[in-house]
Amino acid sequence: MTPALTDEHSELISDLSGIVSDYPYVDPEATLAVLADDATDALGRVGSPEGRRERTGYTILLYATCWYVAARVFNKSLFVSYTEALDGFRATLDPAGCTCPADSHPSDLDSEYGIEAGVSLLTGAGRAVFAEDYDLEDEELAAFDCEGFLADLVDQAAGHVREAYRSNFGGVDVSHLDARFVRDDGGIDIVAMQEAISRSWENNTGPVALWSARRRLSGQVRDEERLGLFLCMWMGIAQTYEGLPPSYARDLVAALDTVDLDVSCDHPKHPWSTADGSVQSRYRAVVHLYAPEDHPDTPVPAELSARELWECPVQYAELTRKAQENIKGWRVMRGGEDEDWED
Ligand SMILES: [Zn+2]
Ligand SMILES: [Zn+2]
């Protein structure tokens, strides 16, 4: 009889492959929690040959999926489960036992291939299928069980998860941005902040939004800077499409909470409605406000350019509600419990 994967394992390969390729079609938070639990259960079986096969499979799967946990799921208990499973496996591995020739350890496992390898290696039947599909010799298959190889994967994955736990849930220091955004006279350089946001390849939106929020909360804001600082925070939130973790969201929520939402006015239209069409037109509108000579071009028509209209509390309230919606969206998209998102 030709060996075959069970339906359950075939399904696991496709579910986890969707996750590591960043196109999940199952709920990643729940799927990865089950994976970490199954890995933890297997810890108790490491003394048996079946258990050692599982150790190899689960180690590779935790390694292959750890980047997704780190970057995409803001759930503290999932981080804890991963760390416990990885630490548990590490305690059973002795890297000194490695006698493999140099550079012969398997590679490229942080991928869909890693998922296929990991799930297949969980069982004897899966190993037979995997060896056949990839034309592996016995020693090539055995290299996956090398304790030096597995210990290295565990160390990398556990290090990555621990570091991400700190940056997602701990404190984020953005004070280095003072040197870039505060002028010698103590004023805020709104144009420099806008230029930082517009360098999208540097992923500055989160740090700029957080710096703006903290500056607002500190009260070190001159009257003429208040609008620009708020718009930088707003753009940082609106333009971080993948969502920011709780370590950022906490101060953003606090800064948005300082805006009075119970306001009204008689203006038929506010300036931001003419600037909001694209990332580029938002940028042009704000730099024009703060450096009109250097940036004469703005999407905001003259009849809406009065500073009084820009400063209208209703516009602040509208933008605040929108930013609050964005942050709620991150929580839905990235998961986690309410307390993970609070202090
Ligand atoms: Zn080895
Ligand atoms: Zn108004």
XYZ file of C-alpha atoms and ligand atoms in Angstrom:
345
model
C 0.000 0.000 0.000
C 1.325 3.438 -0.872
C 1.810 5.473 2.292
C -0.357 8.558 2.574
C -0.951 11.412 4.963
C -4.141 11.308 6.994
C -6.881 13.727 5.925
C -6.305 15.588 9.157
C -2.619 16.113 8.368
C -3.310 17.068 4.749
C -5.714 19.688 6.034
C -3.175 20.893 8.591
C -0.636 21.397 5.792
C -3.029 23.540 3.789
C -4.237 25.541 6.816
C -0.709 26.297 8.028
C 0.590 26.949 4.496
C -2.063 29.659 4.106
C -0.867 31.224 7.340
C 2.869 31.236 6.578
C 2.245 32.614 3.106
C 0.273 35.414 4.826
C -3.019 34.458 3.143
C -4.771 32.543 5.924
C -8.173 31.095 5.185
C -8.662 29.732 8.683
C -8.519 31.813 11.866
C -4.735 31.982 12.494
C -5.070 32.784 16.191
C -7.139 29.635 16.882
C -5.190 27.395 14.496
C -1.818 28.348 15.943
C -3.118 27.987 19.506
C -4.106 24.389 18.689
C -0.684 23.792 17.138
C 1.108 25.066 20.258
C -1.143 22.945 22.496
C -0.529 19.819 20.398
C 3.210 20.497 20.545
C 3.033 20.827 24.335
C 1.144 17.536 24.562
C 3.851 15.832 22.513
C 6.473 16.931 25.067
C 5.290 14.174 27.367
C 5.977 11.538 24.700
C 9.565 12.481 23.792
C 10.832 9.289 25.476
C 9.299 7.121 22.722
C 10.234 6.841 19.015
C 6.778 8.269 18.105
C 7.369 11.147 20.480
C 10.769 11.916 18.950
C 9.210 12.013 15.479
C 6.645 14.442 16.814
C 9.344 16.553 18.469
C 10.999 17.017 15.073
C 7.712 17.792 13.339
C 6.435 20.228 15.939
C 9.783 21.992 16.308
C 9.826 22.663 12.580
C 6.180 23.794 12.621
C 6.684 26.167 15.560
C 9.762 27.547 13.823
C 7.965 27.943 10.479
C 5.004 29.773 12.044
C 6.774 31.861 14.702
C 7.234 34.887 12.449
C 3.465 35.002 11.934
C 2.792 34.885 15.671
C 5.393 37.604 16.202
C 4.107 39.966 13.523
C 0.445 39.202 13.066
C -1.204 37.939 16.242
C -1.272 40.272 19.235
C -2.391 37.671 21.769
C -0.250 37.294 24.886
C -1.377 33.760 25.711
C -0.364 32.514 22.245
C 3.128 33.922 22.795
C 3.258 32.184 26.162
C 2.136 28.842 24.626
C 4.804 29.065 21.931
C 7.491 29.913 24.466
C 6.481 27.044 26.761
C 6.425 24.483 23.961
C 9.759 25.682 22.549
C 11.461 25.802 25.948
C 10.064 22.335 26.690
C 11.562 20.858 23.521
C 14.850 22.680 24.059
C 15.259 21.032 27.451
C 15.169 17.597 25.757
C 17.727 18.428 23.053
C 21.484 18.039 23.272
C 23.167 19.915 20.403
C 26.499 18.263 21.271
C 25.088 15.043 19.803
C 25.333 16.486 16.275
C 27.764 14.570 14.084
C 26.438 15.876 10.775
C 28.912 17.028 8.094
C 29.201 20.836 7.855
C 26.267 22.606 6.150
C 24.206 19.426 5.902
C 21.338 20.517 8.136
C 18.013 21.047 6.353
C 17.228 24.658 5.424
C 14.471 26.915 4.040
C 12.036 25.740 6.689
C 10.508 29.177 7.353
C 8.179 28.567 4.412
C 5.398 26.404 3.001
C 8.073 23.767 2.509
C 8.719 23.908 6.255
C 5.017 23.285 6.887
C 4.981 20.286 4.585
C 8.166 18.943 6.170
C 6.960 19.566 9.719
C 3.560 17.926 9.325
C 4.976 14.991 7.343
C 7.712 14.308 9.881
C 5.155 13.934 12.702
C 4.417 10.326 11.696
C 6.128 7.328 10.125
C 3.660 7.281 7.221
C 4.158 11.011 6.646
C 7.928 10.513 6.593
C 7.613 7.848 3.899
C 5.525 10.200 1.748
C 7.912 13.093 2.318
C 11.022 11.004 1.520
C 9.412 9.822 -1.690
C 8.170 13.254 -2.771
C 11.578 14.870 -2.217
C 13.655 11.839 -3.163
C 15.446 11.843 0.213
C 18.077 9.271 1.186
C 17.905 7.816 4.699
C 20.661 10.074 6.025
C 18.972 13.138 4.530
C 15.783 12.234 6.346
C 17.727 11.490 9.540
C 19.275 14.980 9.467
C 15.827 16.393 10.345
C 16.035 14.562 13.689
C 19.537 15.847 14.518
C 19.405 17.426 17.955
C 21.897 20.115 16.960
C 19.663 21.106 14.049
C 16.496 21.075 16.145
C 18.110 23.001 19.022
C 19.157 25.684 16.566
C 15.604 26.017 15.218
C 14.188 26.176 18.739
C 16.692 28.857 19.780
C 15.906 30.989 16.760
C 12.145 30.637 17.173
C 12.159 31.207 20.929
C 14.400 34.265 20.556
C 12.134 35.704 17.896
C 8.968 35.137 19.938
C 10.499 36.647 23.112
C 11.710 39.725 21.292
C 8.319 40.190 19.621
C 6.555 39.809 22.970
C 8.588 42.740 24.296
C 7.968 44.936 21.277
C 4.256 44.066 20.955
C 3.247 44.293 24.594
C 6.097 46.071 26.398
C 7.251 49.652 26.176
C 8.385 51.161 22.890
C 11.017 53.883 23.095
C 10.677 56.501 20.367
C 12.634 59.221 22.164
C 15.369 59.003 19.511
C 12.901 60.820 17.245
C 13.182 63.968 19.397
C 16.455 64.702 17.619
C 14.723 64.516 14.244
C 11.413 66.197 15.002
C 12.261 68.889 17.557
C 14.034 72.009 16.286
C 16.755 73.830 18.207
C 14.177 76.409 19.341
C 12.052 73.626 20.872
C 9.379 73.783 18.151
C 8.096 70.698 16.353
C 9.217 70.188 12.758
C 5.928 69.053 11.212
C 7.463 68.896 7.719
C 10.189 66.510 8.924
C 7.489 64.312 10.474
C 5.527 64.291 7.218
C 8.628 63.397 5.268
C 9.267 60.509 7.671
C 5.710 59.217 7.134
C 6.045 59.521 3.368
C 9.134 57.276 3.349
C 6.821 54.280 3.423
C 9.669 51.814 2.857
C 11.048 52.764 6.287
C 7.824 51.720 8.077
C 7.761 54.987 10.012
C 4.012 55.329 10.435
C 3.856 53.557 13.804
C 6.802 55.366 15.434
C 5.628 58.767 14.111
C 2.078 58.161 15.374
C 3.385 57.089 18.788
C 5.793 60.014 19.045
C 2.945 62.403 18.141
C 0.619 60.834 20.699
C 3.196 61.107 23.484
C 4.059 64.681 22.569
C 0.371 65.576 22.660
C -0.086 63.842 26.012
C 3.015 65.620 27.403
C 1.453 68.993 26.672
C 4.691 70.253 25.046
C 2.829 71.606 22.052
C 2.606 75.193 20.828
C -0.793 76.358 19.623
C 0.256 76.510 15.982
C 1.722 72.982 16.163
C -1.333 71.274 17.629
C -3.094 70.706 14.297
C -0.013 69.419 12.454
C 0.951 67.121 15.315
C -2.576 65.726 15.411
C -2.615 65.155 11.636
C 0.752 63.348 11.819
C -0.668 61.057 14.497
C -3.834 60.571 12.476
C -1.947 59.720 9.278
C 0.358 57.376 11.195
C -2.713 55.489 12.378
C -4.671 55.601 9.109
C -1.648 54.556 7.051
C -0.552 51.588 9.155
C -2.772 49.186 7.286
C -1.427 46.039 8.931
C -2.271 47.424 12.381
C -0.055 48.333 15.324
C 0.388 46.203 18.446
C -0.875 47.073 21.942
C 2.505 48.629 22.864
C 1.621 51.395 20.379
C -2.157 51.359 20.589
C -2.315 52.147 24.327
C -0.830 55.656 23.992
C -2.641 56.303 20.711
C -5.963 55.541 22.405
C -5.038 57.781 25.347
C -4.127 60.675 23.033
C -7.353 60.289 21.025
C -9.318 60.261 24.280
C -8.188 63.848 24.919
C -10.228 65.088 21.942
C -13.701 66.439 22.725
C -16.232 64.498 20.641
C -19.317 66.326 21.855
C -19.051 69.305 19.514
C -20.994 70.902 16.675
C -20.571 73.608 14.036
C -22.342 75.154 11.039
C -19.596 74.546 8.475
C -20.901 72.701 5.420
C -17.427 71.279 4.763
C -14.021 70.999 6.446
C -10.615 71.185 4.740
C -9.513 67.601 5.430
C -12.370 66.254 3.300
C -10.587 67.682 0.249
C -7.161 66.374 1.321
C -8.097 62.870 2.404
C -8.304 61.259 -1.047
C -4.811 59.781 -1.120
C -1.679 59.411 0.975
C 0.037 61.880 -1.349
C -2.654 64.566 -1.105
C -2.718 64.291 2.691
C 1.033 64.898 2.704
C 0.746 67.887 0.362
C -2.029 69.455 2.448
C -0.055 69.238 5.705
C 3.350 70.372 4.420
C 1.631 73.288 2.661
C 0.093 74.335 5.981
C 3.496 74.439 7.693
C 5.811 75.498 4.843
C 3.677 77.124 2.125
C 6.672 78.720 0.397
C 8.541 75.453 -0.011
C 5.335 73.556 -0.797
C 2.979 75.889 -2.694
C 0.840 73.054 -4.024
C -2.138 71.876 -1.918
C -5.307 69.901 -2.684
C -7.302 72.152 -0.325
C -9.160 74.911 -2.225
C -8.700 78.519 -1.108
C -12.243 78.799 0.224
C -11.545 75.989 2.707
C -8.058 77.116 3.708
C -8.937 79.403 6.602
C -7.097 78.352 9.724
C -10.348 78.644 11.657
C -11.848 75.895 9.486
C -8.771 73.718 9.911
C -8.992 74.150 13.668
C -12.737 73.455 13.873
C -13.404 71.073 16.783
C -15.869 69.130 14.622
C -13.102 68.237 12.176
C -10.949 67.074 15.100
C -13.868 64.984 16.377
C -14.550 63.426 12.958
C -10.903 62.469 12.489
C -10.707 61.130 16.026
C -13.702 58.848 15.498
C -12.148 57.531 12.308
C -8.832 56.829 14.051
C -10.643 55.079 16.897
C -12.389 52.886 14.301
C -9.014 52.028 12.763
C -7.637 50.933 16.115
C -10.729 48.827 16.800
C -10.137 47.229 13.404
C -6.585 46.291 14.424
C -7.945 44.493 17.455
C -10.369 42.498 15.343
C -7.736 41.760 12.693
C -4.909 40.862 15.087
C -6.828 39.135 17.853
C -5.806 39.094 21.476
C -7.880 39.514 24.600
C -9.106 42.899 25.809
C -6.569 42.857 28.635
C -3.753 42.275 26.095
C -4.645 45.671 24.607
C -4.918 47.508 27.906
C -2.284 48.424 30.469
Zn 23.453 17.772 13.033
Zn -16.731 72.957 11.574
